[in-house]
PDB file of C-alpha atoms and ligand atoms in Angstrom:
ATOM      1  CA  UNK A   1      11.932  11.077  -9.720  1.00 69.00           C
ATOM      2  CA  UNK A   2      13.182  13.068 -12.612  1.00 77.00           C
ATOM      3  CA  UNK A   3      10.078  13.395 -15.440  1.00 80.00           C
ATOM      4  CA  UNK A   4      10.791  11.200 -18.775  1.00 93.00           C
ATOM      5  CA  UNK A   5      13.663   9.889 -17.551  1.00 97.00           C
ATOM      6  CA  UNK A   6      13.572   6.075 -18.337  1.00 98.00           C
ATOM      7  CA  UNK A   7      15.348   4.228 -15.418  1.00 98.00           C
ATOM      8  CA  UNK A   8      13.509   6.214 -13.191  1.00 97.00           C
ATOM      9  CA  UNK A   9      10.326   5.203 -14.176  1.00 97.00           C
ATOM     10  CA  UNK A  10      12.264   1.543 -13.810  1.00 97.00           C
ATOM     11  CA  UNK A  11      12.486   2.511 -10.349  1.00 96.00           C
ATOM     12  CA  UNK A  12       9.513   3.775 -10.326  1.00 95.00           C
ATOM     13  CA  UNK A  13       7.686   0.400 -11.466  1.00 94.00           C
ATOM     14  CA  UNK A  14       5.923   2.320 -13.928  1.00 96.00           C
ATOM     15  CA  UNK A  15       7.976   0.282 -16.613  1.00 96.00           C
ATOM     16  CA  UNK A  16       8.795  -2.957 -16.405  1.00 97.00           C
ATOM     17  CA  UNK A  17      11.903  -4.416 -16.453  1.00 98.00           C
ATOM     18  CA  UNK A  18      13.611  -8.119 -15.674  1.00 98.00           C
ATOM     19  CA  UNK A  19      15.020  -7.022 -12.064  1.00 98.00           C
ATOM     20  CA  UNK A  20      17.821  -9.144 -10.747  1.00 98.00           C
ATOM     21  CA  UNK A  21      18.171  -7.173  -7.897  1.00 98.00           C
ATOM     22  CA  UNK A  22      16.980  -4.242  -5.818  1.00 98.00           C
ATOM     23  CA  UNK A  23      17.453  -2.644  -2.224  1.00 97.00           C
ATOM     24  CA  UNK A  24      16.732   0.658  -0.772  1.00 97.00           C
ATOM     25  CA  UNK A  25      18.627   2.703  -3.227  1.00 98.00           C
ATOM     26  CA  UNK A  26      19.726   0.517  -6.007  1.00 98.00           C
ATOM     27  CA  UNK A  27      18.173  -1.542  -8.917  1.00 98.00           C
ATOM     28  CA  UNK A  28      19.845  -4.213 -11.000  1.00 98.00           C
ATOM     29  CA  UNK A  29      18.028  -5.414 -14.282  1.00 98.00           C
ATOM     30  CA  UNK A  30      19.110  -7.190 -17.876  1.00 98.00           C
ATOM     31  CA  UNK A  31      19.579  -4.690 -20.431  1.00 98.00           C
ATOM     32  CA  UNK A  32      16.787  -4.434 -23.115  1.00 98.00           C
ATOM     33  CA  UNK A  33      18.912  -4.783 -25.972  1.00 98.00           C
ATOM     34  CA  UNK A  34      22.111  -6.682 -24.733  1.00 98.00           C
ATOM     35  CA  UNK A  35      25.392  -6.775 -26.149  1.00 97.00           C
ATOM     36  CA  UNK A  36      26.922 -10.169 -24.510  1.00 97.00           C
ATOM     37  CA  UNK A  37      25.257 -12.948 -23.389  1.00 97.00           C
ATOM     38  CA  UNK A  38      24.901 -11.606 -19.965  1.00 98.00           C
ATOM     39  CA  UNK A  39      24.021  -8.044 -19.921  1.00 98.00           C
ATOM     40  CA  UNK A  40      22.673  -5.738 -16.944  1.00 98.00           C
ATOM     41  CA  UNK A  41      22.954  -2.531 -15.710  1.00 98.00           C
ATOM     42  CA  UNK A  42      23.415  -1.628 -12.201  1.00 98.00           C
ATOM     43  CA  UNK A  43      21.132   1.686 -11.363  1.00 98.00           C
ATOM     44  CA  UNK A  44      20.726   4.110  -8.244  1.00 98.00           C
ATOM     45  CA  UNK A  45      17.224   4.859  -7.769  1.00 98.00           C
ATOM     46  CA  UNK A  46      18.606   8.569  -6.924  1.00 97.00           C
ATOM     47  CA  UNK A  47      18.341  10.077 -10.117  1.00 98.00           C
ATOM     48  CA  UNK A  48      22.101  11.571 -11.209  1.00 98.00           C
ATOM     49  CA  UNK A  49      22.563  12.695 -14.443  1.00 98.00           C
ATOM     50  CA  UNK A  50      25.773  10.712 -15.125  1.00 98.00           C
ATOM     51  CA  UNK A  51      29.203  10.392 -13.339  1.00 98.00           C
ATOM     52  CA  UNK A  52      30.314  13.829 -14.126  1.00 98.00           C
ATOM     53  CA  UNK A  53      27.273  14.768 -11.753  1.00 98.00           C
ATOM     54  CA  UNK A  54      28.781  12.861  -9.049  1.00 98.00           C
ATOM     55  CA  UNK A  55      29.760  14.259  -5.948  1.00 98.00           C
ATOM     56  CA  UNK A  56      31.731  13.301  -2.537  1.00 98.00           C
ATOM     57  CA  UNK A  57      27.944  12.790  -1.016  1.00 98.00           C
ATOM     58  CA  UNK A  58      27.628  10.076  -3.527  1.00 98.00           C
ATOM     59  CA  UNK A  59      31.297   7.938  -2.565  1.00 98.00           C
ATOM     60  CA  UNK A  60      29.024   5.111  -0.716  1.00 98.00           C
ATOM     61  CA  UNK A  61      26.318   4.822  -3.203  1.00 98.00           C
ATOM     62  CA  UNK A  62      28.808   4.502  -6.219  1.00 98.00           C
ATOM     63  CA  UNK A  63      30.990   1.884  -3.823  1.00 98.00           C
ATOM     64  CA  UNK A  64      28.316  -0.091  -3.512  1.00 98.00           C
ATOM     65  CA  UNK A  65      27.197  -0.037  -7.208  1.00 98.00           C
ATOM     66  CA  UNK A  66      31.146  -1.204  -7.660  1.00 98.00           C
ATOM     67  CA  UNK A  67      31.165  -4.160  -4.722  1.00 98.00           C
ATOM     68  CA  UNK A  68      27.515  -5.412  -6.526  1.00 98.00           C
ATOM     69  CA  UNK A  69      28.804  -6.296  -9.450  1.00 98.00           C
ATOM     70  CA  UNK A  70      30.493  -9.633  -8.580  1.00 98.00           C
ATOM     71  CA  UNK A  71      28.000 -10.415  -6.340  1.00 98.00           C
ATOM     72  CA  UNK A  72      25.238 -10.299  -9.443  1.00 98.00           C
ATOM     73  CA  UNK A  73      27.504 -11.541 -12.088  1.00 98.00           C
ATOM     74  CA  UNK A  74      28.289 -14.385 -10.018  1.00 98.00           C
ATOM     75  CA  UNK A  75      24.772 -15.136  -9.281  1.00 98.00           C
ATOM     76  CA  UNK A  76      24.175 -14.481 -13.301  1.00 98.00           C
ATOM     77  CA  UNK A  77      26.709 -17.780 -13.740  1.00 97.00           C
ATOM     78  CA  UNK A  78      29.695 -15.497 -14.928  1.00 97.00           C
ATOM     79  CA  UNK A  79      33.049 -15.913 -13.666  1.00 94.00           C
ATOM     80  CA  UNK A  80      34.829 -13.163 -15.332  1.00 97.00           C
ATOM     81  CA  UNK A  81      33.295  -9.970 -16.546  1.00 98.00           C
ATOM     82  CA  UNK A  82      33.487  -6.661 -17.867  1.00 98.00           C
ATOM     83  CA  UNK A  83      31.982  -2.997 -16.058  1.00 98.00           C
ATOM     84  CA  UNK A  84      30.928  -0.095 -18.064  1.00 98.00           C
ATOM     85  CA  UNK A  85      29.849   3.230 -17.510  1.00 98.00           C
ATOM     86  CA  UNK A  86      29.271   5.489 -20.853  1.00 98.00           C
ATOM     87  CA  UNK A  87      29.338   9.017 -19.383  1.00 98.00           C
ATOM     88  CA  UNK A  88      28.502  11.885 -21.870  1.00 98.00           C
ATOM     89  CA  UNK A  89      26.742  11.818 -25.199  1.00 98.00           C
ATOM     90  CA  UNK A  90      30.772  11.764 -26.587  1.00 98.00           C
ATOM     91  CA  UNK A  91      31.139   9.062 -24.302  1.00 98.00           C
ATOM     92  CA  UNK A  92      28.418   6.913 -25.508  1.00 98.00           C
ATOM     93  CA  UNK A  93      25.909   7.447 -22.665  1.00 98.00           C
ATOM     94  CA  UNK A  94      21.900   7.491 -24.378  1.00 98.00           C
ATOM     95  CA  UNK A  95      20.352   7.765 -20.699  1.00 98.00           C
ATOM     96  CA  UNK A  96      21.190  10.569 -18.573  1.00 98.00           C
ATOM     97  CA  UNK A  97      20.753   8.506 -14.944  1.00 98.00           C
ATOM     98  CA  UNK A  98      23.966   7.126 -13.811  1.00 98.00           C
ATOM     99  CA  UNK A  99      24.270   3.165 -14.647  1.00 98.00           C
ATOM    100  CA  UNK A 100      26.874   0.966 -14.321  1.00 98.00           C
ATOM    101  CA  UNK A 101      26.842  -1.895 -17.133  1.00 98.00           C
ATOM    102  CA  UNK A 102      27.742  -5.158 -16.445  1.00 98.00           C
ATOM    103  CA  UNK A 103      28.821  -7.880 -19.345  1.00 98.00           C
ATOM    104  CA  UNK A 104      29.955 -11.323 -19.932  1.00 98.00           C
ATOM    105  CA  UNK A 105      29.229 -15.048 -21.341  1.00 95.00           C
ATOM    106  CA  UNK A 106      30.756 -13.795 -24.788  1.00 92.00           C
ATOM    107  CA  UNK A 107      28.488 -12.654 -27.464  1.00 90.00           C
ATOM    108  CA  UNK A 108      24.272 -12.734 -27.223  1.00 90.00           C
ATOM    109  CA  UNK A 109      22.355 -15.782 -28.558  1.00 80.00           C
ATOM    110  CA  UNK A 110      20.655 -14.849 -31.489  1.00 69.00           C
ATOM    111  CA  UNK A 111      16.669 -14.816 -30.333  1.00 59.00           C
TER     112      UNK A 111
HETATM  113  P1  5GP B 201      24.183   3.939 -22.218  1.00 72.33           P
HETATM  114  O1  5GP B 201      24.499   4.027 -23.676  1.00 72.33           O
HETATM  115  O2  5GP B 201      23.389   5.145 -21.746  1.00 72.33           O
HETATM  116  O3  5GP B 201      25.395   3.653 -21.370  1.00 72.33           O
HETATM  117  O4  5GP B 201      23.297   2.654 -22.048  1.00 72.33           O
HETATM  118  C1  5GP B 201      21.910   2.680 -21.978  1.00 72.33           C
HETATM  119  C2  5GP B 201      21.471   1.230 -22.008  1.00 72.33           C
HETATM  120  O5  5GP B 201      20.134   1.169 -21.571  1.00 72.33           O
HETATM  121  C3  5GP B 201      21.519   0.615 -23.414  1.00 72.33           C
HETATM  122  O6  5GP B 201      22.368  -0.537 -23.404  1.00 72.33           O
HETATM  123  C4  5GP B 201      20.056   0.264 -23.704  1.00 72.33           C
HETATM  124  O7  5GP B 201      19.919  -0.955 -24.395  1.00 72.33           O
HETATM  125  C5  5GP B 201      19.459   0.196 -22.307  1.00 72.33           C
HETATM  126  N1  5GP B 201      18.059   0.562 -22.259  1.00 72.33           N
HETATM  127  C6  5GP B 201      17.476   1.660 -22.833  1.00 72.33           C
HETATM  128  N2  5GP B 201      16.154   1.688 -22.560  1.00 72.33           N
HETATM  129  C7  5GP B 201      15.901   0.603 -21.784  1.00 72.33           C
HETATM  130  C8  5GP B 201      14.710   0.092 -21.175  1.00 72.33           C
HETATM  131  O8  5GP B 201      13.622   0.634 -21.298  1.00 72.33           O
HETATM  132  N3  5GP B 201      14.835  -1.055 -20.451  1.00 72.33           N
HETATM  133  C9  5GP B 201      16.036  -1.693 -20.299  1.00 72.33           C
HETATM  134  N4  5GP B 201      16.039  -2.811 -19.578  1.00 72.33           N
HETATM  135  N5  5GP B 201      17.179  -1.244 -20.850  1.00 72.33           N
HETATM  136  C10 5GP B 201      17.107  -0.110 -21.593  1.00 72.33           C
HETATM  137 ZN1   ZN B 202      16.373   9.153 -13.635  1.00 72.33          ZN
END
């Protein structure tokens, strides 16, 4: 676990989060501020700082982030949905561990 980092303390338990889905070495959970009616992020529990970090030793866990995404969007009620991955502060990315974002249902009800 890399110290202060946020999604690792997600995988961590140590902050809570609505899970959707976890296995041995990757986390699923509704993003805290969402930008579409259906939004989660997909998450290694391996800390990597983003996908520039990524290397050939990391082609299965990334694959399987990739083949997840139906599976949970499906079982989220979408049929059609959009992946994301920010990489880079110029890229948009505000937390440095690697997460895949996954959106549909059109825009978020208004709580
Ligand atoms: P990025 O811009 O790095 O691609 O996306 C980070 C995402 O993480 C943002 O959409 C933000 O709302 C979400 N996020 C940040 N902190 C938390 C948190 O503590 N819990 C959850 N569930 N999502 C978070
Ligand atoms: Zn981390």
């Amino acid at each position: 676990m890399t110290i202060n980092c946020i999604f690792c303390k997600i995988a961590s338990g140590d902050i809570p989060s609505k899970k959707i889905y976890e296995d041995e070495d990757v986390m699923a959970f509704h993003d805290i501020n969402p930008s579409a009616s259906v939004h989660f992020l997909i998450v290694p529990k391996l800390h990597i700082d983003s996908l520039v970090h990524c290397e050939t030793h990391h082609q299965a866990l990334l694959g399987n982030m990739l083949l997840l995404a139906p599976k949970l969007a499906k079982a989220q009620g979408l049929v059609g949905f959009k992946t994301l991955i920010n990489t880079g502060a110029e890229g948009g990315q505000e937390v440095f561990h690697i997460h895949m974002h996954v959106l549909g249902g059109g825009k978020p009800s208004k709580a």
